[in-house]
mmCIF file of C-alpha atoms in Angstrom:
data_model
loop_
_atom_site.group_PDB
_atom_site.id
_atom_site.type_symbol
_atom_site.label_atom_id
_atom_site.label_comp_id
_atom_site.label_asym_id
_atom_site.label_seq_id
_atom_site.Cartn_x
_atom_site.Cartn_y
_atom_site.Cartn_z
ATOM 1 C CA MET A 1 -18.890 -70.237 29.417
ATOM 2 C CA ASN A 2 -17.994 -72.915 26.989
ATOM 3 C CA ILE A 3 -18.417 -76.081 29.567
ATOM 4 C CA HIS A 4 -16.531 -78.457 26.589
ATOM 5 C CA ASP A 5 -14.104 -75.669 26.265
ATOM 6 C CA ILE A 6 -13.225 -75.825 30.218
ATOM 7 C CA ARG A 7 -12.964 -79.583 30.413
ATOM 8 C CA ALA A 8 -10.255 -80.013 28.135
ATOM 9 C CA HIS A 9 -8.004 -78.444 30.879
ATOM 10 C CA PHE A 10 -8.247 -80.932 32.865
ATOM 11 C CA PRO A 11 -6.630 -83.915 31.651
ATOM 12 C CA ILE A 12 -7.551 -85.585 34.833
ATOM 13 C CA LEU A 13 -11.659 -85.661 33.886
ATOM 14 C CA ASN A 14 -10.663 -87.666 30.776
ATOM 15 C CA GLN A 15 -10.641 -90.960 32.169
ATOM 16 C CA GLN A 16 -12.930 -93.975 33.158
ATOM 17 C CA VAL A 17 -13.593 -94.953 36.688
ATOM 18 C CA ASN A 18 -14.950 -98.340 37.652
ATOM 19 C CA GLY A 19 -15.579 -99.014 33.824
ATOM 20 C CA ASN A 20 -17.779 -95.434 33.309
ATOM 21 C CA ASP A 21 -16.412 -92.015 32.758
ATOM 22 C CA LEU A 22 -15.460 -89.886 35.496
ATOM 23 C CA VAL A 23 -17.722 -87.860 37.264
ATOM 24 C CA TYR A 24 -16.470 -85.708 39.962
ATOM 25 C CA LEU A 25 -18.422 -83.794 42.048
ATOM 26 C CA ASP A 26 -15.708 -83.614 45.375
ATOM 27 C CA SER A 27 -14.490 -80.065 44.343
ATOM 28 C CA ALA A 28 -15.391 -79.324 48.026
ATOM 29 C CA ALA A 29 -12.775 -81.644 48.997
ATOM 30 C CA THR A 30 -10.416 -80.543 46.792
ATOM 31 C CA SER A 31 -10.964 -79.133 42.695
ATOM 32 C CA GLN A 32 -8.879 -81.271 40.452
ATOM 33 C CA LYS A 33 -6.150 -78.335 38.249
ATOM 34 C CA PRO A 34 -5.949 -77.634 35.024
ATOM 35 C CA LEU A 35 -3.310 -77.944 33.005
ATOM 36 C CA ALA A 36 -2.054 -73.957 33.054
ATOM 37 C CA VAL A 37 -1.601 -74.669 36.747
ATOM 38 C CA ILE A 38 0.686 -78.788 35.800
ATOM 39 C CA ASP A 39 2.575 -76.524 33.265
ATOM 40 C CA ALA A 40 3.638 -74.035 35.865
ATOM 41 C CA LEU A 41 5.348 -76.224 38.320
ATOM 42 C CA SER A 42 6.569 -78.130 35.617
ATOM 43 C CA THR A 43 8.166 -75.043 34.225
ATOM 44 C CA TYR A 44 9.256 -74.328 37.670
ATOM 45 C CA TYR A 45 10.864 -77.067 38.322
ATOM 46 C CA LYS A 46 12.742 -77.174 35.431
ATOM 47 C CA GLU A 47 13.484 -73.961 34.081
ATOM 48 C CA TYR A 48 14.120 -72.045 37.301
ATOM 49 C CA ASN A 49 13.800 -74.033 40.925
ATOM 50 C CA SER A 50 16.165 -71.843 43.223
ATOM 51 C CA ASN A 51 15.538 -70.916 47.181
ATOM 52 C CA VAL A 52 14.148 -67.242 47.561
ATOM 53 C CA HIS A 53 15.057 -63.646 48.830
ATOM 54 C CA ARG A 54 18.716 -64.515 50.030
ATOM 55 C CA GLY A 55 20.215 -65.636 46.423
ATOM 56 C CA VAL A 56 21.318 -62.714 44.204
ATOM 57 C CA HIS A 57 21.935 -65.059 41.181
ATOM 58 C CA THR A 58 19.494 -65.747 37.924
ATOM 59 C CA LEU A 59 17.399 -68.352 39.457
ATOM 60 C CA GLY A 60 17.272 -67.112 42.570
ATOM 61 C CA THR A 61 16.030 -63.657 41.360
ATOM 62 C CA LYS A 62 13.363 -65.989 38.292
ATOM 63 C CA ALA A 63 12.251 -67.696 41.838
ATOM 64 C CA THR A 64 11.985 -64.762 43.974
ATOM 65 C CA ASP A 65 9.708 -62.836 40.870
ATOM 66 C CA GLY A 66 7.443 -65.341 40.582
ATOM 67 C CA TYR A 67 7.015 -66.046 44.631
ATOM 68 C CA GLU A 68 6.431 -62.442 45.246
ATOM 69 C CA GLY A 69 4.637 -62.608 41.550
ATOM 70 C CA ALA A 70 2.429 -64.564 43.138
ATOM 71 C CA ARG A 71 1.743 -62.567 45.796
ATOM 72 C CA GLU A 72 0.312 -59.448 44.122
ATOM 73 C CA LYS A 73 -1.450 -61.802 42.206
ATOM 74 C CA VAL A 74 -3.331 -63.133 45.215
ATOM 75 C CA ARG A 75 -3.996 -59.113 46.747
ATOM 76 C CA ARG A 76 -5.342 -57.991 43.354
ATOM 77 C CA PHE A 77 -7.622 -61.424 42.893
ATOM 78 C CA ILE A 78 -9.385 -60.784 46.609
ATOM 79 C CA ASN A 79 -8.756 -57.094 46.606
ATOM 80 C CA ALA A 80 -6.356 -56.228 49.726
ATOM 81 C CA LYS A 81 -5.003 -52.573 49.883
ATOM 82 C CA SER A 82 -1.661 -54.424 50.274
ATOM 83 C CA MET A 83 1.085 -56.753 49.474
ATOM 84 C CA GLN A 84 1.913 -56.739 53.268
ATOM 85 C CA GLU A 85 -1.289 -58.118 54.400
ATOM 86 C CA ILE A 86 -1.331 -61.458 52.681
ATOM 87 C CA ILE A 87 0.692 -64.153 53.639
ATOM 88 C CA PHE A 88 1.490 -67.782 52.574
ATOM 89 C CA THR A 89 0.423 -70.623 54.854
ATOM 90 C CA ARG A 90 -0.006 -74.072 54.105
ATOM 91 C CA GLY A 91 -3.668 -73.185 53.749
ATOM 92 C CA ALA A 92 -6.746 -71.990 55.737
ATOM 93 C CA THR A 93 -6.641 -74.370 58.579
ATOM 94 C CA THR A 94 -2.540 -72.669 58.722
ATOM 95 C CA ALA A 95 -4.051 -69.577 58.086
ATOM 96 C CA LEU A 96 -6.660 -69.401 61.089
ATOM 97 C CA ASN A 97 -4.204 -71.406 63.660
ATOM 98 C CA ILE A 98 -1.750 -68.388 63.434
ATOM 99 C CA VAL A 99 -4.808 -65.902 63.970
ATOM 100 C CA ALA A 100 -5.286 -68.021 67.432
ATOM 101 C CA GLN A 101 -2.065 -68.197 68.207
ATOM 102 C CA SER A 102 -0.728 -65.069 67.421
ATOM 103 C CA TYR A 103 -4.261 -62.242 67.920
ATOM 104 C CA GLY A 104 -5.998 -64.801 69.966
ATOM 105 C CA LEU A 105 -3.769 -65.249 72.746
ATOM 106 C CA THR A 106 -2.690 -61.972 73.173
ATOM 107 C CA ASN A 107 -5.377 -60.157 73.230
ATOM 108 C CA VAL A 108 -7.879 -62.098 74.571
ATOM 109 C CA LYS A 109 -8.580 -62.734 78.345
ATOM 110 C CA GLU A 110 -10.746 -64.486 80.668
ATOM 111 C CA GLY A 111 -14.336 -63.330 81.177
ATOM 112 C CA ASP A 112 -14.163 -62.790 77.367
ATOM 113 C CA GLU A 113 -16.060 -63.766 74.325
ATOM 114 C CA ILE A 114 -15.628 -66.083 71.446
ATOM 115 C CA VAL A 115 -17.774 -66.174 68.647
ATOM 116 C CA ILE A 116 -18.543 -68.735 66.064
ATOM 117 C CA THR A 117 -21.521 -70.850 64.325
ATOM 118 C CA TYR A 118 -22.344 -74.735 64.376
ATOM 119 C CA MET A 119 -21.952 -75.277 60.590
ATOM 120 C CA GLU A 120 -18.114 -74.647 61.552
ATOM 121 C CA HIS A 121 -15.970 -76.820 60.310
ATOM 122 C CA HIS A 122 -13.111 -78.107 62.726
ATOM 123 C CA ALA A 123 -10.805 -75.706 61.309
ATOM 124 C CA ASN A 124 -12.479 -72.903 62.290
ATOM 125 C CA VAL A 125 -13.980 -74.550 66.279
ATOM 126 C CA ILE A 126 -10.710 -76.355 67.253
ATOM 127 C CA PRO A 127 -7.870 -73.280 67.592
ATOM 128 C CA TRP A 128 -10.907 -71.013 69.314
ATOM 129 C CA GLN A 129 -12.009 -73.712 71.646
ATOM 130 C CA GLN A 130 -7.764 -74.097 72.121
ATOM 131 C CA VAL A 131 -7.988 -70.135 73.239
ATOM 132 C CA ALA A 132 -10.732 -70.812 75.175
ATOM 133 C CA LYS A 133 -8.896 -73.516 77.426
ATOM 134 C CA ILE A 134 -5.728 -71.460 77.646
ATOM 135 C CA THR A 135 -7.474 -67.466 78.563
ATOM 136 C CA GLY A 136 -10.688 -68.618 80.214
ATOM 137 C CA ALA A 137 -12.663 -67.159 77.115
ATOM 138 C CA THR A 138 -15.885 -68.579 76.217
ATOM 139 C CA LEU A 139 -16.964 -69.977 72.943
ATOM 140 C CA LYS A 140 -20.184 -68.738 72.481
ATOM 141 C CA TYR A 141 -22.265 -70.418 69.395
ATOM 142 C CA ILE A 142 -24.908 -68.243 66.888
ATOM 143 C CA PRO A 143 -27.841 -70.650 66.695
ATOM 144 C CA LEU A 144 -28.869 -71.660 63.176
ATOM 145 C CA GLN A 145 -31.673 -71.642 61.199
ATOM 146 C CA GLU A 146 -34.134 -74.517 60.844
ATOM 147 C CA ASP A 147 -32.948 -74.401 57.307
ATOM 148 C CA GLY A 148 -28.680 -73.808 58.525
ATOM 149 C CA THR A 149 -28.963 -70.147 57.667
ATOM 150 C CA ILE A 150 -28.032 -67.879 60.343
ATOM 151 C CA ALA A 151 -30.584 -64.424 61.371
ATOM 152 C CA LEU A 152 -28.527 -61.822 62.306
ATOM 153 C CA LYS A 153 -31.179 -61.218 65.004
ATOM 154 C CA ASP A 154 -29.071 -64.046 66.824
ATOM 155 C CA VAL A 155 -25.790 -62.843 65.493
ATOM 156 C CA GLU A 156 -26.732 -59.833 67.700
ATOM 157 C CA GLU A 157 -27.904 -61.652 70.515
ATOM 158 C CA THR A 158 -24.430 -63.894 70.733
ATOM 159 C CA VAL A 159 -22.032 -61.032 70.009
ATOM 160 C CA THR A 160 -21.370 -58.791 73.321
ATOM 161 C CA SER A 161 -19.485 -56.086 74.546
ATOM 162 C CA ASN A 162 -17.463 -58.195 75.345
ATOM 163 C CA THR A 163 -17.055 -60.428 72.264
ATOM 164 C CA LYS A 164 -13.312 -60.341 71.348
ATOM 165 C CA ILE A 165 -13.488 -62.353 68.018
ATOM 166 C CA VAL A 166 -16.142 -63.188 65.379
ATOM 167 C CA SER A 167 -15.004 -65.759 63.000
ATOM 168 C CA VAL A 168 -17.274 -67.369 60.820
ATOM 169 C CA MET A 169 -17.103 -69.262 57.386
ATOM 170 C CA LEU A 170 -18.572 -67.578 53.793
ATOM 171 C CA VAL A 171 -19.637 -70.911 52.996
ATOM 172 C CA SER A 172 -20.079 -73.881 54.360
ATOM 173 C CA ASN A 173 -19.013 -76.472 53.246
ATOM 174 C CA VAL A 174 -21.599 -79.399 54.290
ATOM 175 C CA LEU A 175 -25.638 -76.762 53.952
ATOM 176 C CA GLY A 176 -23.699 -74.775 51.077
ATOM 177 C CA THR A 177 -24.780 -70.980 53.503
ATOM 178 C CA ILE A 178 -23.674 -68.794 51.886
ATOM 179 C CA ASN A 179 -23.737 -66.318 55.651
ATOM 180 C CA PRO A 180 -23.762 -62.858 55.634
ATOM 181 C CA ILE A 181 -20.464 -61.675 56.339
ATOM 182 C CA LYS A 182 -20.928 -58.286 55.749
ATOM 183 C CA GLU A 183 -23.356 -57.428 58.471
ATOM 184 C CA VAL A 184 -21.528 -59.828 60.941
ATOM 185 C CA THR A 185 -18.657 -58.055 60.680
ATOM 186 C CA GLU A 186 -20.723 -54.995 61.339
ATOM 187 C CA ILE A 187 -21.924 -56.289 63.851
ATOM 188 C CA ALA A 188 -18.555 -57.809 65.497
ATOM 189 C CA HIS A 189 -16.712 -53.745 64.907
ATOM 190 C CA LYS A 190 -19.837 -52.077 66.760
ATOM 191 C CA ASN A 191 -19.376 -54.804 70.015
ATOM 192 C CA GLY A 192 -15.199 -53.467 69.087
ATOM 193 C CA ALA A 193 -14.144 -57.405 68.072
ATOM 194 C CA VAL A 194 -12.362 -58.157 65.232
ATOM 195 C CA MET A 195 -13.838 -59.693 62.608
ATOM 196 C CA VAL A 196 -12.467 -63.950 60.974
ATOM 197 C CA VAL A 197 -13.382 -65.060 58.221
ATOM 198 C CA ASP A 198 -13.082 -68.359 56.706
ATOM 199 C CA GLY A 199 -12.966 -67.958 53.131
ATOM 200 C CA ALA A 200 -11.976 -71.982 52.118
ATOM 201 C CA GLN A 201 -15.336 -72.818 50.536
ATOM 202 C CA SER A 202 -16.345 -69.191 49.071
ATOM 203 C CA THR A 203 -12.848 -67.829 47.261
ATOM 204 C CA PRO A 204 -12.808 -70.750 44.879
ATOM 205 C CA HIS A 205 -16.790 -69.541 43.798
ATOM 206 C CA MET A 206 -17.238 -65.946 43.776
ATOM 207 C CA LYS A 207 -16.280 -63.061 43.908
ATOM 208 C CA ILE A 208 -14.167 -61.625 47.286
ATOM 209 C CA ASP A 209 -13.690 -58.569 48.425
ATOM 210 C CA VAL A 210 -11.953 -58.238 51.636
ATOM 211 C CA ARG A 211 -12.282 -54.083 52.094
ATOM 212 C CA ASP A 212 -16.075 -54.491 50.571
ATOM 213 C CA LEU A 213 -16.061 -57.601 53.493
ATOM 214 C CA ASP A 214 -13.886 -55.147 55.894
ATOM 215 C CA CYS A 215 -13.308 -58.578 57.833
ATOM 216 C CA ASP A 216 -10.041 -58.183 59.748
ATOM 217 C CA PHE A 217 -8.598 -61.468 58.671
ATOM 218 C CA TYR A 218 -9.391 -64.171 55.897
ATOM 219 C CA ALA A 219 -8.323 -67.068 55.128
ATOM 220 C CA PHE A 220 -8.495 -69.562 52.232
ATOM 221 C CA SER A 221 -6.371 -72.434 50.515
ATOM 222 C CA GLY A 222 -4.993 -73.116 47.148
ATOM 223 C CA HIS A 223 -6.277 -76.580 46.249
ATOM 224 C CA LYS A 224 -9.799 -75.993 46.594
ATOM 225 C CA MET A 225 -9.483 -73.206 43.524
ATOM 226 C CA CYS A 226 -7.312 -75.336 41.413
ATOM 227 C CA GLY A 227 -4.787 -74.275 42.677
ATOM 228 C CA PRO A 228 -1.889 -77.417 44.128
ATOM 229 C CA THR A 229 -2.173 -78.187 47.554
ATOM 230 C CA GLY A 230 -0.156 -77.009 50.973
ATOM 231 C CA ILE A 231 -0.510 -73.776 49.908
ATOM 232 C CA GLY A 232 -3.007 -70.734 51.463
ATOM 233 C CA VAL A 233 -3.221 -67.269 52.187
ATOM 234 C CA LEU A 234 -3.897 -65.377 55.540
ATOM 235 C CA TYR A 235 -5.182 -61.776 54.544
ATOM 236 C CA GLY A 236 -4.837 -59.594 57.716
ATOM 237 C CA LYS A 237 -5.175 -55.654 58.444
ATOM 238 C CA LYS A 238 -1.537 -54.416 57.900
ATOM 239 C CA GLN A 239 -2.488 -52.937 61.795
ATOM 240 C CA LEU A 240 -3.494 -56.019 63.394
ATOM 241 C CA LEU A 241 -0.756 -57.626 61.898
ATOM 242 C CA GLU A 242 1.930 -55.774 62.702
ATOM 243 C CA ASN A 243 0.879 -55.997 65.621
ATOM 244 C CA MET A 244 0.865 -58.829 65.552
ATOM 245 C CA GLU A 245 4.101 -61.877 67.169
ATOM 246 C CA PRO A 246 5.262 -64.598 64.151
ATOM 247 C CA VAL A 247 4.024 -68.249 66.109
ATOM 248 C CA GLU A 248 7.180 -70.275 64.127
ATOM 249 C CA PHE A 249 10.807 -69.065 63.526
ATOM 250 C CA GLY A 250 14.120 -69.309 61.619
ATOM 251 C CA GLY A 251 15.237 -68.605 58.815
ATOM 252 C CA GLU A 252 13.655 -65.951 56.488
ATOM 253 C CA MET A 253 11.925 -64.154 58.725
ATOM 254 C CA ILE A 254 13.824 -62.568 60.472
ATOM 255 C CA ASP A 255 16.085 -59.184 60.351
ATOM 256 C CA PHE A 256 18.512 -59.477 63.200
ATOM 257 C CA VAL A 257 19.915 -62.792 65.544
ATOM 258 C CA GLY A 258 22.026 -61.811 68.212
ATOM 259 C CA LEU A 259 22.898 -64.184 70.755
ATOM 260 C CA GLN A 260 20.179 -63.821 73.514
ATOM 261 C CA GLU A 261 17.600 -61.704 71.652
ATOM 262 C CA SER A 262 16.410 -61.433 67.865
ATOM 263 C CA THR A 263 14.345 -58.910 65.867
ATOM 264 C CA TRP A 264 11.567 -59.773 62.380
ATOM 265 C CA LYS A 265 11.587 -59.127 59.235
ATOM 266 C CA GLU A 266 8.541 -56.715 57.906
ATOM 267 C CA LEU A 267 5.610 -57.837 57.178
ATOM 268 C CA PRO A 268 4.533 -59.926 55.413
ATOM 269 C CA TRP A 269 8.063 -62.033 55.731
ATOM 270 C CA LYS A 270 8.069 -62.193 59.537
ATOM 271 C CA PHE A 271 4.803 -64.868 59.447
ATOM 272 C CA GLU A 272 6.642 -66.961 56.603
ATOM 273 C CA ALA A 273 9.601 -68.931 58.534
ATOM 274 C CA GLY A 274 11.548 -70.971 56.693
ATOM 275 C CA THR A 275 12.103 -72.056 52.709
ATOM 276 C CA PRO A 276 8.381 -70.811 52.135
ATOM 277 C CA ILE A 277 6.125 -72.888 49.621
ATOM 278 C CA ILE A 278 7.609 -71.466 46.689
ATOM 279 C CA ALA A 279 6.442 -73.780 43.989
ATOM 280 C CA GLY A 280 3.012 -73.608 45.512
ATOM 281 C CA ALA A 281 3.087 -70.274 45.592
ATOM 282 C CA ILE A 282 3.712 -69.958 41.735
ATOM 283 C CA GLY A 283 0.963 -72.602 41.189
ATOM 284 C CA LEU A 284 -1.673 -70.208 42.632
ATOM 285 C CA GLY A 285 -0.898 -67.434 40.521
ATOM 286 C CA ALA A 286 -1.520 -69.613 37.483
ATOM 287 C CA ALA A 287 -4.608 -70.836 39.078
ATOM 288 C CA ILE A 288 -5.791 -67.018 39.839
ATOM 289 C CA ASP A 289 -5.058 -66.021 36.051
ATOM 290 C CA PHE A 290 -6.771 -69.192 35.122
ATOM 291 C CA LEU A 291 -9.675 -68.350 37.002
ATOM 292 C CA GLU A 292 -10.026 -65.176 36.228
ATOM 293 C CA ASP A 293 -9.767 -65.128 32.474
ATOM 294 C CA ILE A 294 -13.100 -67.560 32.553
ATOM 295 C CA GLY A 295 -14.722 -64.869 35.428
ATOM 296 C CA LEU A 296 -16.007 -65.656 39.215
ATOM 297 C CA GLU A 297 -19.262 -63.548 38.144
ATOM 298 C CA ALA A 298 -19.517 -67.110 35.391
ATOM 299 C CA ILE A 299 -18.098 -69.619 37.650
ATOM 300 C CA GLU A 300 -20.975 -68.499 40.430
ATOM 301 C CA ALA A 301 -23.245 -68.475 38.166
ATOM 302 C CA HIS A 302 -23.013 -71.725 36.280
ATOM 303 C CA GLU A 303 -22.353 -73.418 39.711
ATOM 304 C CA HIS A 304 -24.966 -71.903 41.036
ATOM 305 C CA LYS A 305 -27.576 -72.710 38.164
ATOM 306 C CA LEU A 306 -26.589 -76.694 38.973
ATOM 307 C CA ALA A 307 -26.790 -76.915 42.562
ATOM 308 C CA GLN A 308 -30.468 -75.450 42.289
ATOM 309 C CA TYR A 309 -30.492 -78.398 38.889
ATOM 310 C CA ALA A 310 -29.221 -80.803 41.572
ATOM 311 C CA LEU A 311 -31.711 -79.725 44.215
ATOM 312 C CA GLU A 312 -35.371 -80.222 42.191
ATOM 313 C CA GLN A 313 -33.874 -83.190 39.990
ATOM 314 C CA LEU A 314 -32.475 -85.073 44.229
ATOM 315 C CA SER A 315 -35.854 -83.211 46.253
ATOM 316 C CA GLN A 316 -38.253 -85.961 43.473
ATOM 317 C CA ILE A 317 -36.383 -89.249 44.727
ATOM 318 C CA ASP A 318 -38.933 -90.723 47.991
ATOM 319 C CA GLY A 319 -36.836 -91.307 50.705
ATOM 320 C CA MET A 320 -34.024 -88.421 50.076
ATOM 321 C CA THR A 321 -33.283 -85.825 53.242
ATOM 322 C CA ILE A 322 -31.588 -82.497 51.882
ATOM 323 C CA TYR A 323 -29.917 -80.203 53.867
ATOM 324 C CA GLY A 324 -28.933 -76.673 54.003
ATOM 325 C CA PRO A 325 -31.529 -74.102 52.523
ATOM 326 C CA LYS A 326 -32.782 -73.543 49.320
ATOM 327 C CA HIS A 327 -30.462 -70.470 47.894
ATOM 328 C CA ARG A 328 -26.784 -71.744 48.322
ATOM 329 C CA ALA A 329 -23.359 -71.931 46.761
ATOM 330 C CA GLY A 330 -22.893 -75.379 44.348
ATOM 331 C CA LEU A 331 -23.296 -78.577 46.744
ATOM 332 C CA VAL A 332 -25.733 -80.348 47.484
ATOM 333 C CA THR A 333 -25.664 -82.313 50.823
ATOM 334 C CA PHE A 334 -27.648 -85.596 51.758
ATOM 335 C CA ASN A 335 -29.154 -88.606 53.087
ATOM 336 C CA ILE A 336 -31.284 -91.870 51.875
ATOM 337 C CA ASP A 337 -33.338 -93.702 54.166
ATOM 338 C CA ASP A 338 -31.949 -96.513 56.186
ATOM 339 C CA VAL A 339 -28.756 -96.151 53.704
ATOM 340 C CA HIS A 340 -24.981 -95.024 55.309
ATOM 341 C CA PRO A 341 -23.455 -92.320 53.363
ATOM 342 C CA HIS A 342 -20.419 -94.754 52.995
ATOM 343 C CA ASP A 343 -22.706 -96.781 51.552
ATOM 344 C CA VAL A 344 -24.066 -94.153 49.111
ATOM 345 C CA ALA A 345 -20.633 -93.209 48.176
ATOM 346 C CA THR A 346 -19.464 -96.634 47.201
ATOM 347 C CA VAL A 347 -22.386 -97.642 44.940
ATOM 348 C CA LEU A 348 -21.684 -94.216 43.503
ATOM 349 C CA ASP A 349 -18.167 -95.232 43.111
ATOM 350 C CA ALA A 350 -19.040 -98.276 41.482
ATOM 351 C CA GLU A 351 -20.733 -95.973 38.602
ATOM 352 C CA GLY A 352 -17.760 -93.659 38.763
ATOM 353 C CA ILE A 353 -18.860 -90.814 40.315
ATOM 354 C CA ALA A 354 -16.805 -89.175 43.113
ATOM 355 C CA VAL A 355 -18.310 -87.675 45.912
ATOM 356 C CA ARG A 356 -17.766 -87.839 49.618
ATOM 357 C CA ALA A 357 -19.207 -89.380 52.744
ATOM 358 C CA GLY A 358 -18.741 -88.713 56.614
ATOM 359 C CA HIS A 359 -18.312 -85.448 59.107
ATOM 360 C CA HIS A 360 -17.053 -83.268 56.312
ATOM 361 C CA CYS A 361 -15.049 -82.312 59.245
ATOM 362 C CA ALA A 362 -17.794 -80.114 61.223
ATOM 363 C CA GLN A 363 -18.806 -82.551 63.241
ATOM 364 C CA PRO A 364 -20.930 -80.323 65.444
ATOM 365 C CA LEU A 365 -22.845 -79.576 62.844
ATOM 366 C CA MET A 366 -23.676 -83.167 62.129
ATOM 367 C CA LYS A 367 -24.946 -83.083 66.359
ATOM 368 C CA TRP A 368 -27.376 -80.386 65.188
ATOM 369 C CA LEU A 369 -28.655 -81.943 62.371
ATOM 370 C CA LYS A 370 -29.322 -85.667 64.978
ATOM 371 C CA VAL A 371 -27.080 -87.499 62.358
ATOM 372 C CA SER A 372 -23.614 -89.144 62.112
ATOM 373 C CA ALA A 373 -22.652 -88.562 58.800
ATOM 374 C CA THR A 374 -24.174 -87.676 55.210
ATOM 375 C CA ALA A 375 -22.900 -87.842 51.930
ATOM 376 C CA ARG A 376 -21.749 -84.512 49.554
ATOM 377 C CA ALA A 377 -22.343 -83.612 46.062
ATOM 378 C CA SER A 378 -19.954 -80.804 45.446
ATOM 379 C CA PHE A 379 -19.326 -79.046 41.716
ATOM 380 C CA TYR A 380 -16.901 -76.491 39.956
ATOM 381 C CA LEU A 381 -16.691 -75.147 36.485
ATOM 382 C CA TYR A 382 -15.804 -78.181 34.948
ATOM 383 C CA ASN A 383 -19.031 -80.251 35.619
ATOM 384 C CA THR A 384 -22.148 -80.207 33.475
ATOM 385 C CA GLU A 385 -25.669 -80.984 34.182
ATOM 386 C CA GLU A 386 -25.306 -84.473 32.651
ATOM 387 C CA GLU A 387 -23.072 -85.535 35.631
ATOM 388 C CA VAL A 388 -26.328 -84.551 37.129
ATOM 389 C CA ASP A 389 -28.147 -86.494 35.654
ATOM 390 C CA LYS A 390 -25.585 -89.589 36.025
ATOM 391 C CA LEU A 391 -25.730 -88.389 39.854
ATOM 392 C CA VAL A 392 -29.576 -88.907 40.068
ATOM 393 C CA ALA A 393 -29.758 -92.234 38.129
ATOM 394 C CA GLY A 394 -26.611 -93.331 40.841
ATOM 395 C CA ILE A 395 -28.613 -92.560 43.444
ATOM 396 C CA LYS A 396 -32.267 -94.150 42.324
ATOM 397 C CA LYS A 397 -29.565 -97.175 41.755
ATOM 398 C CA THR A 398 -27.942 -97.224 45.090
ATOM 399 C CA LYS A 399 -31.655 -97.364 46.471
ATOM 400 C CA GLU A 400 -32.951 -100.120 44.187
ATOM 401 C CA TYR A 401 -29.886 -101.927 45.603
ATOM 402 C CA PHE A 402 -30.535 -101.607 49.218
ATOM 403 C CA SER A 403 -34.371 -102.190 48.886
ATOM 404 C CA ASN A 404 -33.247 -105.869 47.870
ATOM 405 C CA VAL A 405 -30.785 -106.528 50.260
#
């Protein structure tokens, strides 16, 4: 990987913020977009903007080919068996809600269990809370180890024959924990439960093979993997999706509409009501091409190196608390003694350094950590060790500033 060449694809990085070169360390919230994606969106709108599927004219055919071509790229990217298993959504949140509303409300009843972890993003907590409330099921949590990982013995003890759904993130957006999803899936299946995976923080950063994981559902967003906002994917095993009802109704997803009854299209279109996210899908396809040209293995190795370097440097600063395990994905979440994370982010922003501060849509985890908020620096394929050095210098400046307040 030539980082200089890669950075040249991201025009937004070539700017100053508050008189300093931009150091963008917030890719866990959203990644920046390469020219290939920006150009793909521009070309669609300038040259073949049209609705898909229904039209027989040339623009409609080109738009349909672009949209469905992107679906095939996604299928190949995560190694799904069929394009029928790839549903385009507004993002990972929508994808997880589809599973909760369509599969969960139909297959979970009073006395059943839904199992998640304390580290989950709100998008993988609240839908299951709602299913539990409506059905009378019990929502259970796999306990965390002291370093923010999960132990398989705890998974074995938490998942029982009454468990119908296990839903776990592959990578934590706060701790950087990489969960043993394949092994958790085996435990879920052994107990007759389906396995749902929140892949929002993993899909951009490592090679994903849903058939190897053997998960039943897998959700991710395009905007965290160099794609546009407003596009995401739900993967589901075909036999499960075929038996699920849509949660949105209208045009595009119907086969026949009568006065009292209607029937649905086959997969995947029965879950894609209304005009779909055409430009977003085409942009996501361009992002996949871009990432594959570089190589997910190389991206993962680069981020791991940056995360380890950041851990080494930040650990040497007095008064720093760093959360999460030593072996982690490409992010570092921390607090500075007696300085609120929002103040940390504000001072860093004055230095041109963009980090995220707050509860990171993970309030149950914040409660487990016994904090109200943290600061987070997250890395991607375009970040450098020099930027980590600037982060370290900025944190030292923050400590110095607040020690004199």
